[in-house]
mmCIF file of C-alpha atoms and ligand atoms in Angstrom:
data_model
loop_
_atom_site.group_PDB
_atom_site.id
_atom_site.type_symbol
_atom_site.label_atom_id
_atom_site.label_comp_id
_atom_site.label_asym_id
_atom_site.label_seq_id
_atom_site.Cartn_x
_atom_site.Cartn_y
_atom_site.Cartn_z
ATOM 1 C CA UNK G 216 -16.329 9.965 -17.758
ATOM 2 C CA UNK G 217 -18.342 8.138 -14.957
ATOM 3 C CA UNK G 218 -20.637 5.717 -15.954
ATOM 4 C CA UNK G 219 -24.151 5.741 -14.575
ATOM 5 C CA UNK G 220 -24.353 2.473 -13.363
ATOM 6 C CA UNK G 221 -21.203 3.055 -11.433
ATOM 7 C CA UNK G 222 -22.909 6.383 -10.175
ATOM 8 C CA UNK G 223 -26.367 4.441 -8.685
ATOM 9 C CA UNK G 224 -24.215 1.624 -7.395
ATOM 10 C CA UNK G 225 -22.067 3.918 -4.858
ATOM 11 C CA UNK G 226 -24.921 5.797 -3.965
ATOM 12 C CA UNK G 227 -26.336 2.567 -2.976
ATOM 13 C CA UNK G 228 -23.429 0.986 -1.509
ATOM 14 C CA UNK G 229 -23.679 -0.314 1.969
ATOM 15 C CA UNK G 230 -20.180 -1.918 3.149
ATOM 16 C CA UNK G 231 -17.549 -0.614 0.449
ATOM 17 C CA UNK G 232 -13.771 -1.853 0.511
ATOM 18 C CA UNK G 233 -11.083 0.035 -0.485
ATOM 19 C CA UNK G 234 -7.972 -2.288 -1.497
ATOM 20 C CA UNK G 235 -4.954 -0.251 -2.275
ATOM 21 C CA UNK G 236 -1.164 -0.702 -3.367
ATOM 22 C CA UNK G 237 1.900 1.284 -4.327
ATOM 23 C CA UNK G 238 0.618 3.486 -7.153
ATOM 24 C CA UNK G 239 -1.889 5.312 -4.595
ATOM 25 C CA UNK G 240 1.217 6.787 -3.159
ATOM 26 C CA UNK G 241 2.924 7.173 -6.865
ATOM 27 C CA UNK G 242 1.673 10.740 -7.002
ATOM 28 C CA UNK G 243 3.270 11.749 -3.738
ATOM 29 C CA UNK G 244 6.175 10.606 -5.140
ATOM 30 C CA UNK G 245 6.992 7.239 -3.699
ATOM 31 C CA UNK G 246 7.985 4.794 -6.145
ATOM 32 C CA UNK G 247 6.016 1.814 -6.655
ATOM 33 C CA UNK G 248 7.748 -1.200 -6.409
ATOM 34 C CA UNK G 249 7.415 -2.379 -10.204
ATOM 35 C CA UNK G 250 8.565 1.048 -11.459
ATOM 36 C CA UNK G 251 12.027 1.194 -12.627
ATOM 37 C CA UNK G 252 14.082 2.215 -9.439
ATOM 38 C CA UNK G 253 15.714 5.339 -9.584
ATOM 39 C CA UNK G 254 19.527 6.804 -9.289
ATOM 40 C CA UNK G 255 21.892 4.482 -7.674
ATOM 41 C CA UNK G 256 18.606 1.849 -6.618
ATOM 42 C CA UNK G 257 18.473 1.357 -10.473
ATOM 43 C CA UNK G 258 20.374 -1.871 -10.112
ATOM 44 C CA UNK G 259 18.506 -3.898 -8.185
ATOM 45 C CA UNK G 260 15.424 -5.111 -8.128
ATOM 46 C CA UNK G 261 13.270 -4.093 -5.460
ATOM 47 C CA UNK G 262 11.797 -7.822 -5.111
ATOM 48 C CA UNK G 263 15.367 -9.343 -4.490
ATOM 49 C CA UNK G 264 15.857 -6.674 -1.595
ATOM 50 C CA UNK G 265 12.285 -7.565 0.042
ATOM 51 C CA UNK G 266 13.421 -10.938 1.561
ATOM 52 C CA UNK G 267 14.565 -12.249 4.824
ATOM 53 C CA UNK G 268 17.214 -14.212 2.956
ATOM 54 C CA UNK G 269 18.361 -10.625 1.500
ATOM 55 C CA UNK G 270 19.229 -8.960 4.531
ATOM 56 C CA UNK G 271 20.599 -11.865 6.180
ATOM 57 C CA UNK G 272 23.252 -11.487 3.570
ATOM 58 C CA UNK G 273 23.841 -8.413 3.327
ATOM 59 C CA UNK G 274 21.904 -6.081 6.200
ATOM 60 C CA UNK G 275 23.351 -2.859 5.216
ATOM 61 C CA UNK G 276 22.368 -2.832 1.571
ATOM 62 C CA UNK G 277 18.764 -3.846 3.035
ATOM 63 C CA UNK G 278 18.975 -1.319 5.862
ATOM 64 C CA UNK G 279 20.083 1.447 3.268
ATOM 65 C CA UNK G 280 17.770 0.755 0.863
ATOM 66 C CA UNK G 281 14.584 0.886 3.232
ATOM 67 C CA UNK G 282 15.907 4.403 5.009
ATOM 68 C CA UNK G 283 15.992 5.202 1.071
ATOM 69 C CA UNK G 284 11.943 4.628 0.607
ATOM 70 C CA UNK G 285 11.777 5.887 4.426
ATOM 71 C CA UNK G 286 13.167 9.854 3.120
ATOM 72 C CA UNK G 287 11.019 9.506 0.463
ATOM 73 C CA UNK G 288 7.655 8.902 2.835
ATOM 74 C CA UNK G 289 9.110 11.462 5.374
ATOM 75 C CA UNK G 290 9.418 14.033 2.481
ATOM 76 C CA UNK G 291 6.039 13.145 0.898
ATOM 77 C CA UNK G 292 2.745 14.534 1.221
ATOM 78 C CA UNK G 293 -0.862 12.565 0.852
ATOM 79 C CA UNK G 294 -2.003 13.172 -2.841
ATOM 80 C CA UNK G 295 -5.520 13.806 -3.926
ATOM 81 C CA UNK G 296 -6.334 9.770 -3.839
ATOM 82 C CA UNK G 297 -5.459 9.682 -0.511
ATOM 83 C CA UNK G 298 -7.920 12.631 0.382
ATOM 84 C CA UNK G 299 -10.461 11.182 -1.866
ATOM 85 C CA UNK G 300 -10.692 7.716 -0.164
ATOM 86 C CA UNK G 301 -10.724 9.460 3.426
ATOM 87 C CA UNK G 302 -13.574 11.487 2.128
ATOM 88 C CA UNK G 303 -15.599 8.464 0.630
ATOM 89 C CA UNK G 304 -15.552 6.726 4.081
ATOM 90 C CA UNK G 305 -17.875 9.823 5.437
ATOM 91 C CA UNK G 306 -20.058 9.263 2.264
ATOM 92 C CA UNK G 307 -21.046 5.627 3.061
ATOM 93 C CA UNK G 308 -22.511 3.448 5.461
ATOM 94 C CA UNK G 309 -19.322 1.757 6.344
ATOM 95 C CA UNK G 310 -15.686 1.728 4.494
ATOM 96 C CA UNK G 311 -12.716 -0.800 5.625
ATOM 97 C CA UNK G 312 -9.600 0.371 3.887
ATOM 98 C CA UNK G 313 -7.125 -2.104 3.175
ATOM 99 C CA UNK G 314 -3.673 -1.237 2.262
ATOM 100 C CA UNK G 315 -0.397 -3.058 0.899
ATOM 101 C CA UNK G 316 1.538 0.109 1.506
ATOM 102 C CA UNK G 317 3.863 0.649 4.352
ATOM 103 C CA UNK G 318 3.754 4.119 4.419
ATOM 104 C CA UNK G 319 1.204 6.437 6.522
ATOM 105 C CA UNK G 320 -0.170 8.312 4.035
ATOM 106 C CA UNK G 321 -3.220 7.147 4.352
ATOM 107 C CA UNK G 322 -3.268 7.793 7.938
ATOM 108 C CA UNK G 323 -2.339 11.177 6.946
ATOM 109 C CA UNK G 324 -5.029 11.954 4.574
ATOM 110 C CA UNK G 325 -7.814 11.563 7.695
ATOM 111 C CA UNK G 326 -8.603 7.743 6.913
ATOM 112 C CA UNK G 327 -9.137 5.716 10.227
ATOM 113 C CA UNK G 328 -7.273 2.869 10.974
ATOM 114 C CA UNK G 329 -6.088 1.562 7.940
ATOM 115 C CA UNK G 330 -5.213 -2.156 7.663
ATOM 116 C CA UNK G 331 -1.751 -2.712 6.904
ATOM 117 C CA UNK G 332 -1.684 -6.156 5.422
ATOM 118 C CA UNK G 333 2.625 -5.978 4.891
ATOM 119 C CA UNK G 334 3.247 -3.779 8.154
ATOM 120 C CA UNK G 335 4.333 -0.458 8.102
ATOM 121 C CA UNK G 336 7.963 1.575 7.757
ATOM 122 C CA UNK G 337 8.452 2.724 11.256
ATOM 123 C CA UNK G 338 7.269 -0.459 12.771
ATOM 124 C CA UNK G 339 10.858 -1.548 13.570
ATOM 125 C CA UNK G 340 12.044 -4.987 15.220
ATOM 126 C CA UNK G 341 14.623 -7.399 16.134
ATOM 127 C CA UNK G 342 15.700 -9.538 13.294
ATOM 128 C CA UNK G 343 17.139 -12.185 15.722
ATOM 129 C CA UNK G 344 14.773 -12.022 18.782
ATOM 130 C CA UNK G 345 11.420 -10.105 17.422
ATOM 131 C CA UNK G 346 11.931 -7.711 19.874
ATOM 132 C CA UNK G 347 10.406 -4.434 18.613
ATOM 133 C CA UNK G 348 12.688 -1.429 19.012
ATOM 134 C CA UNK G 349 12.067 2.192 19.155
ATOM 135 C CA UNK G 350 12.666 4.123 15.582
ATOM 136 C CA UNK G 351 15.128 6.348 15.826
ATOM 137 C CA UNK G 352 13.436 10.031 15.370
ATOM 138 C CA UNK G 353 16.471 11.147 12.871
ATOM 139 C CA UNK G 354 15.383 11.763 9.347
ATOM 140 C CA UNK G 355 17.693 9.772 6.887
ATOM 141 C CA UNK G 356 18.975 12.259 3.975
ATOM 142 C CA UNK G 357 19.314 10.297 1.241
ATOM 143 C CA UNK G 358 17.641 11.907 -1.483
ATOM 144 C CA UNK G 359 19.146 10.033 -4.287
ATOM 145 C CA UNK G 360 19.317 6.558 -2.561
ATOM 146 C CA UNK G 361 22.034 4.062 -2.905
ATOM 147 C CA UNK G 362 23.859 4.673 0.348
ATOM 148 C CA UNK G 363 24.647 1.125 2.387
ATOM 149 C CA UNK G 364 23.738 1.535 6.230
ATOM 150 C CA UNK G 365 24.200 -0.694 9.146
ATOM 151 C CA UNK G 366 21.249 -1.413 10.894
ATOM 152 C CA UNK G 367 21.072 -0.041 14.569
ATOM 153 C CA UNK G 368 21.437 -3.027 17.035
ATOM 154 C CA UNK G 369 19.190 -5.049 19.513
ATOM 155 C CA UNK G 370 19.317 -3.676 23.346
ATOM 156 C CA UNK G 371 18.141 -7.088 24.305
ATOM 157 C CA UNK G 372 20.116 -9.249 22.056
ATOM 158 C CA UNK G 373 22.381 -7.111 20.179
ATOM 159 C CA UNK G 374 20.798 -8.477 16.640
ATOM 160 C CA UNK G 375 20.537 -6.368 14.066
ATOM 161 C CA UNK G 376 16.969 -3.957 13.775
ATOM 162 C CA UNK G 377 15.018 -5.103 10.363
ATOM 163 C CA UNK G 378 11.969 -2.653 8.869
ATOM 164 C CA UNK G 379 8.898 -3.724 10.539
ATOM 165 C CA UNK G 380 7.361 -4.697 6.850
ATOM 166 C CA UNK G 381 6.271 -8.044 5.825
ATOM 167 C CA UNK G 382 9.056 -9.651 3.261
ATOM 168 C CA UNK G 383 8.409 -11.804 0.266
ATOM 169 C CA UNK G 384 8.137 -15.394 1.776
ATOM 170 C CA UNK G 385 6.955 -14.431 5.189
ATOM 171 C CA UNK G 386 3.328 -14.462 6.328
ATOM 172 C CA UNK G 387 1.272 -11.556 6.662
ATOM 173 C CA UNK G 388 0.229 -10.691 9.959
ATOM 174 C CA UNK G 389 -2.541 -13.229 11.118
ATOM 175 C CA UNK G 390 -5.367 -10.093 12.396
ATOM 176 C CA UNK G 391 -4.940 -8.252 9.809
ATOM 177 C CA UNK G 392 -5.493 -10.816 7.498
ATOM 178 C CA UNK G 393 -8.383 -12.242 9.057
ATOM 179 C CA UNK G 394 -10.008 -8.530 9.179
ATOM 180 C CA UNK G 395 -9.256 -8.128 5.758
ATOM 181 C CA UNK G 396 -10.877 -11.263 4.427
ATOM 182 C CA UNK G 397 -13.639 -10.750 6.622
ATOM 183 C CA UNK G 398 -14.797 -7.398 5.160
ATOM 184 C CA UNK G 399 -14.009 -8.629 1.867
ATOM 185 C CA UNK G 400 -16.703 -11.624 2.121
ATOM 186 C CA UNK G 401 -19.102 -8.793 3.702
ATOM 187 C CA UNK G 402 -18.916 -5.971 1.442
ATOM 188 C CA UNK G 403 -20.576 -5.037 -1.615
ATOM 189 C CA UNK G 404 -18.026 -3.445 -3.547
ATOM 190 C CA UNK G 405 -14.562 -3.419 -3.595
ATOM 191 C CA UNK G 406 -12.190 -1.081 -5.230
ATOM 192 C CA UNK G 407 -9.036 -2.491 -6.571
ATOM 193 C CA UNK G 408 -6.776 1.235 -6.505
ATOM 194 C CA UNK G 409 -2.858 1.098 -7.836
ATOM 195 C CA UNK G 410 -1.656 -2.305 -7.404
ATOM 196 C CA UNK G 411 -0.409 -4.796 -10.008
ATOM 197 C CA UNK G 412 -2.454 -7.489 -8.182
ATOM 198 C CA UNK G 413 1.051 -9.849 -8.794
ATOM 199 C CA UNK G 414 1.128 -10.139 -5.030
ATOM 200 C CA UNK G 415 0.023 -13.013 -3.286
ATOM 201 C CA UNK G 416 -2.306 -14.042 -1.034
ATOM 202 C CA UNK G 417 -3.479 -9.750 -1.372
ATOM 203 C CA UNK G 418 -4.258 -10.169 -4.708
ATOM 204 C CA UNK G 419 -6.664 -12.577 -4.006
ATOM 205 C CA UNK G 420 -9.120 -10.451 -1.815
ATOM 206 C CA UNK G 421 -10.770 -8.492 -5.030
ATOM 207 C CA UNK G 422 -11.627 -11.740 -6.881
ATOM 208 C CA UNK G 423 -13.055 -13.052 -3.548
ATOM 209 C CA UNK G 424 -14.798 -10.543 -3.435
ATOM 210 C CA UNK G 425 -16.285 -10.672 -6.803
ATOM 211 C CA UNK G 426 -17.056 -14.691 -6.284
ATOM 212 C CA UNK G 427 -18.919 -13.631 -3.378
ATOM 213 C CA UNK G 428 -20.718 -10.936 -5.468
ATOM 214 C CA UNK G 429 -19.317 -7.982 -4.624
ATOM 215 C CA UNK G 430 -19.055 -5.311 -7.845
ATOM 216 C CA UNK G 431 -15.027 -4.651 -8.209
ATOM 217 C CA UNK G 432 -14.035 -1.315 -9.460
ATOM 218 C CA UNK G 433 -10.619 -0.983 -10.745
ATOM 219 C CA UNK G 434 -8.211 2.811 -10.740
ATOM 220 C CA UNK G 435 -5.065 1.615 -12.527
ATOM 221 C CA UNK G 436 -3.562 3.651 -15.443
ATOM 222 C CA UNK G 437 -2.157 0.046 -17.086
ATOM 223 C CA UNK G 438 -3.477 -3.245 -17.432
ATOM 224 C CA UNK G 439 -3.300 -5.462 -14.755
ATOM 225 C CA UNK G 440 -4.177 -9.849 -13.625
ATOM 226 C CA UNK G 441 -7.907 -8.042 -12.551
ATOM 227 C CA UNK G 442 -8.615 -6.774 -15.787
ATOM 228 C CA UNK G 443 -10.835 -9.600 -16.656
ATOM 229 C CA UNK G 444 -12.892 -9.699 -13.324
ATOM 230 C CA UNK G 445 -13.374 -6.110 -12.722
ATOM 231 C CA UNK G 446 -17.035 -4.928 -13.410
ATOM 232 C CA UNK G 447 -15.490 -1.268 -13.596
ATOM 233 C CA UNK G 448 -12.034 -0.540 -15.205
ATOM 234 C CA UNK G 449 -11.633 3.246 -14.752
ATOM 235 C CA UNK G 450 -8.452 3.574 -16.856
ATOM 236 C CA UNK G 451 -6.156 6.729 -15.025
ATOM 237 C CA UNK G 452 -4.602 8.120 -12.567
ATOM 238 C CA UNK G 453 -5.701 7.421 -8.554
ATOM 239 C CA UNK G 454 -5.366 11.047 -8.045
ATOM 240 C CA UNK G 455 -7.672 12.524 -10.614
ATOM 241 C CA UNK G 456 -10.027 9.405 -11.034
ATOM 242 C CA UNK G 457 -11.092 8.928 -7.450
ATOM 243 C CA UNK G 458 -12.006 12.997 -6.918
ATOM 244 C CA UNK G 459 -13.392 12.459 -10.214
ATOM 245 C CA UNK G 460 -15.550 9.543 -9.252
ATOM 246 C CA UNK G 461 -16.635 11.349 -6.030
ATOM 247 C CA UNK G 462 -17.611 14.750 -7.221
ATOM 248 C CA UNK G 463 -19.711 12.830 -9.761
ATOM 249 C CA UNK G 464 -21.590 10.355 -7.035
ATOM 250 C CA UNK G 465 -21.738 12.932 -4.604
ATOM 251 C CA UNK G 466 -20.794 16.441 -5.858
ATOM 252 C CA UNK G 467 -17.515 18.366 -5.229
ATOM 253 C CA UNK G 468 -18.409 19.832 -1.654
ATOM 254 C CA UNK G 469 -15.968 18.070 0.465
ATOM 255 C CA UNK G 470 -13.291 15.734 -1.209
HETATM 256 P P1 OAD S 776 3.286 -2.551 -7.776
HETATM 257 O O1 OAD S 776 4.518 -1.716 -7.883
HETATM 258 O O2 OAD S 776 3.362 -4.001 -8.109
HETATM 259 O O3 OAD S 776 2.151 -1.963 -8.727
HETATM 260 C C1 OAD S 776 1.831 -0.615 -8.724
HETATM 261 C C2 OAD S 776 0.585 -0.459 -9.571
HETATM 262 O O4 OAD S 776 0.200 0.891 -9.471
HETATM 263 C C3 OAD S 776 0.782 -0.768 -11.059
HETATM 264 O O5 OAD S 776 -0.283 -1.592 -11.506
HETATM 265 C C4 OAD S 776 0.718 0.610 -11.715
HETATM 266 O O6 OAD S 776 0.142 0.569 -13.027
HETATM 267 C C5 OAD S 776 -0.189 1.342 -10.756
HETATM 268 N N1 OAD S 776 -0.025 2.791 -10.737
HETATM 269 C C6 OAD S 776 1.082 3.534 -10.941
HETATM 270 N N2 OAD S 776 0.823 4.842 -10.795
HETATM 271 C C7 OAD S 776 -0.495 4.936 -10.487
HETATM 272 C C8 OAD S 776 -1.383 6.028 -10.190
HETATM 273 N N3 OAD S 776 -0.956 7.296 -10.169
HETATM 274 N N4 OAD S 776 -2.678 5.738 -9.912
HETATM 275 C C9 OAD S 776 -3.136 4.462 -9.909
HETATM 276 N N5 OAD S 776 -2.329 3.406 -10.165
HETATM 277 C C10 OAD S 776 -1.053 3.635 -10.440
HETATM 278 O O7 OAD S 776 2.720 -2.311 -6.308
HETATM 279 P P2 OAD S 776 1.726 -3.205 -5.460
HETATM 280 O O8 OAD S 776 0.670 -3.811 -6.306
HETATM 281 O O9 OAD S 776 1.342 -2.390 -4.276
HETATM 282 O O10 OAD S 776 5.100 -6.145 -1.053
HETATM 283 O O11 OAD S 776 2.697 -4.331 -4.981
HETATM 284 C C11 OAD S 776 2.233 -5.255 -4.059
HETATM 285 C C12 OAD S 776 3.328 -5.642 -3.137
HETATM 286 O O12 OAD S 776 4.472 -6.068 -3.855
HETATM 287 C C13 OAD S 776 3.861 -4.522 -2.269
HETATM 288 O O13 OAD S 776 3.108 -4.297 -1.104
HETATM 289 C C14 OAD S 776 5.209 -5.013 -1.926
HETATM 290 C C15 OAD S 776 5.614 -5.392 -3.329
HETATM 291 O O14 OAD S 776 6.752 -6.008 -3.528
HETATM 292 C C16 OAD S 776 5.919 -6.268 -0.045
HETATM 293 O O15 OAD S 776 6.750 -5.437 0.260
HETATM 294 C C17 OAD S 776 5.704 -7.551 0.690
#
């Protein structure tokens, strides 16, 4: 159910923000990073392969594990969230969508130049020399995961080729960022949709937001650190609450 507060305050939103994370992409079946990892993946933690210091040691496991999440992108499809977000940009004034995901599902859904605040998937580079390097166009087949792969090499430098993402303990890219806090401090509502908000300094931008008076609307099925600050906590599923949430504000024509 949709409150009618919430109803009125989209209708009159002006600059809206949509903040997203892993469990937007959860019901296209990409697994969100918190979620127990599955088949042969179910031994490690996702947070201790996410570091520079990770695939220095060991590149292949690294390598392997991000081809891994790559099939899974490849192979998935935009859900209903994904759709409904493209479909509230065309329903106000102006919508900057902000996403910790590295996977273009967004993109795929219709939404317009998403911000990518920890880089994307294909975006592949040097390791060594920060060259970036073409992706390969072959489709890794690793439906159950758990396969070590040695990274292609540098043609510059001959260093190994690292996933164009943004690891724990390395900074987020500086325009993004900068974007991203901007809109934040000029919008008047934010939604918070499938993330943990664990993850610094992205976390922070919803209770910016709110300090600076912006309404915050949480989608999470589970509790989360914005709990507490959110002035909506619509308890679910991205995919059915945000259609939900749209037909309500604006009726079901086109989301
Ligand atoms: P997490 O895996 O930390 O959190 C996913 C969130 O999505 C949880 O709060 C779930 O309850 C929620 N969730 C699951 N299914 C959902 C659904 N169908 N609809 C709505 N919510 C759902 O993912 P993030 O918060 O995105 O960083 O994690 C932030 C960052 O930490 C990631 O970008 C990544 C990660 O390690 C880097 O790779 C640098």
């Amino acid at each position: 159910m949709i409150p009618d507060d919430l109803i009125a305050l989209l209708r009159a939103a002006r600059h809206v923000v949509v903040f997203t994370g892993a469990g937007v992409s959860a019901e296209s079946g990409v697994p969100t990073f918190r979620d127990a990892l599955t088949g042969l993946w179910a031994r490690f933690d996702a947070e201790t392969l996410a570091t520079p210091e990770a695939f220095a040691a060991d590149p292949d496991l690294v390598w392997g594990w991000y081809e891994w999440r790559r099939a899974r992108v490849l192979q998935a499809r935009p859900n209903p969230a994904h759709f409904a977000i493209a479909a509230l940009a065309r329903h106000v004034p102006e919508l900057t969508l902000i996403t910790q995901n590295v996977d273009d599902l967004h993109e795929r859904a219709g939404s317009l130049r998403p911000i990518h605040l920890h880089g994307g998937l294909e975006a592949t580079r040097c390791f060594d020399c920060g060259q970036p390097a073409p992706r390969s166009s072959e489709v890794p087949n690793e439906p159950e995961g758990g396969r070590r792969l040695a990274p292609p090499q540098c043609a510059v430098c001959g260093g190994n080729i690292r996933p164009g993402v943004v690891w724990f303990g390395e900074p987020l890219p500086e325009a993004a960022w900068l974007v991203a806090v901007t809109a934040t401090e000029a919008c008047d509502v934010l939604f918070s949709i499938g993330t943990s908000s664990l993850v610094h300094p992205a976390a922070e931008l919803p209770m910016h937001a709110a300090r600076r008076g912006a309404a915050v609307i949480q989608v999470n099925p589970s509790a989360t650190a914005l709990d507490r600050v959110a002035h909506f906590n619509l308890v679910g599923l991205a995919g059915t609450v945000m259609p939900d949430l749209l037909a309500a504000t604006w009726g079901r024509s086109d989301n």
